[in-house]
CSV table of C-alpha atoms in Angstrom, one decimal:
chain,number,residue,atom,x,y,z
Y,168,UNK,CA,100.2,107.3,92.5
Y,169,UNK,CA,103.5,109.0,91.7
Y,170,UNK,CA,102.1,112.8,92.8
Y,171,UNK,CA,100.8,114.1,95.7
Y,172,UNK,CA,97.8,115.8,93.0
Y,173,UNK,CA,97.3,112.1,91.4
Y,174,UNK,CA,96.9,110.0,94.7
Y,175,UNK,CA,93.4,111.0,95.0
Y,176,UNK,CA,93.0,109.1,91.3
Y,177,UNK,CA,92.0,105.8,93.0
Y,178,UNK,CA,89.6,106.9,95.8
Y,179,UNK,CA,88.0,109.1,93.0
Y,180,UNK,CA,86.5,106.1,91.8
Y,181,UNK,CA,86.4,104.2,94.2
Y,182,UNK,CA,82.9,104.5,95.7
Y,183,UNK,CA,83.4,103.1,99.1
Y,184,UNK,CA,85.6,106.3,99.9
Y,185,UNK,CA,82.8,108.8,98.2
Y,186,UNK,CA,78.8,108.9,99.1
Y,187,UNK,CA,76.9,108.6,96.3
Y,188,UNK,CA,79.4,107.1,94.0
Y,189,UNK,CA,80.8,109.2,90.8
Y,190,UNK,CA,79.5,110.8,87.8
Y,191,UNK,CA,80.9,111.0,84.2
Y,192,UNK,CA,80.7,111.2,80.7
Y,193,UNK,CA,79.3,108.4,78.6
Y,194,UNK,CA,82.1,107.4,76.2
Y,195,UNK,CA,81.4,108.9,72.8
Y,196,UNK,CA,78.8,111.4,74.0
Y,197,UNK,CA,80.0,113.9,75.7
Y,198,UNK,CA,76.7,116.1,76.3
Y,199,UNK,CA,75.1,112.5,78.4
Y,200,UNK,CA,76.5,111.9,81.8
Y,201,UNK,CA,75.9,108.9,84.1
Y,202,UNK,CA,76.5,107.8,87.9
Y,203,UNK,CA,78.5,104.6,89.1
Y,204,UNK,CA,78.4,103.4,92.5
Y,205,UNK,CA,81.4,100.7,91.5
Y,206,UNK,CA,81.8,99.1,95.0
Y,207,UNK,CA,84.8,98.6,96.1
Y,208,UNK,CA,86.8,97.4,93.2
Y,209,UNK,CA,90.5,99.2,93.1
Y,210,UNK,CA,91.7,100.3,95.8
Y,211,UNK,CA,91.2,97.0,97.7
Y,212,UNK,CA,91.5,94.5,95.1
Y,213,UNK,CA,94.9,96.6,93.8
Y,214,UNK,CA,96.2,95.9,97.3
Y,215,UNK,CA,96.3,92.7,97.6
Y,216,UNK,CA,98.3,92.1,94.5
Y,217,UNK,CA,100.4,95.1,94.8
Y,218,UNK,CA,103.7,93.2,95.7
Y,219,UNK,CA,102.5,91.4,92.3
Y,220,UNK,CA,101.3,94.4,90.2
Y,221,UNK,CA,104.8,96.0,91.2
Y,222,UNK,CA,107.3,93.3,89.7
Y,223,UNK,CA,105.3,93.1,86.8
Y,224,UNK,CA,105.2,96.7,85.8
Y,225,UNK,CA,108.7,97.2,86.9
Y,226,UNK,CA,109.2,93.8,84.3
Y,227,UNK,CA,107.4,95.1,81.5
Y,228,UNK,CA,109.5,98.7,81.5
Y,229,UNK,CA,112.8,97.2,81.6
Y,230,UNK,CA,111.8,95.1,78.3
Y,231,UNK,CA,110.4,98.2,76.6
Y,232,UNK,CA,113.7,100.4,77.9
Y,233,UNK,CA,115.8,97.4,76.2
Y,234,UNK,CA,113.4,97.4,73.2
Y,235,UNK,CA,114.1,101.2,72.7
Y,236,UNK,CA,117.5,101.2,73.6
Y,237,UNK,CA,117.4,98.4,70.6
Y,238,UNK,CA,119.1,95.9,72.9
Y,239,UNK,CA,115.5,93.9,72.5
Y,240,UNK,CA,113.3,92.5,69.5
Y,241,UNK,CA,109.4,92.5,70.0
């Protein structure tokens, strides 16, 4: 995460790093909650293909810099 304040984004939901897993709102009803215990799907799966994830996102915002700097169609 770019911010020392976002970096705890990932474990947030990640419930292997929290007992109990993690409560929020149902989408579209704010008043209802629910609890997730998730596993362990993104901080572990994220690092395995984080050489991978990097050179893509660092891919697709050179092609929208070009497309803004109107050097690029879409």
């Amino acid at each position: 995460m770019p911010t020392r304040d976002e970096a705890v984004l990932p474990r947030g939901l990640d419930s292997q790093t929290r007992t109990g897993g993690w409560r929020h709102p149902v989408f579209g009803r704010r008043d209802t909650w629910a609890e997730s215990d998730g596993g362990s799907w993104f901080i572990e799966p994220i690092a395995d293909e984080r050489d991978e994830i990097a050179r893509d996102v660092r891919g697709v915002l050179k092609d929208a810099a070009g497309w803004v700097a109107g050097r690029r169609s879409v």
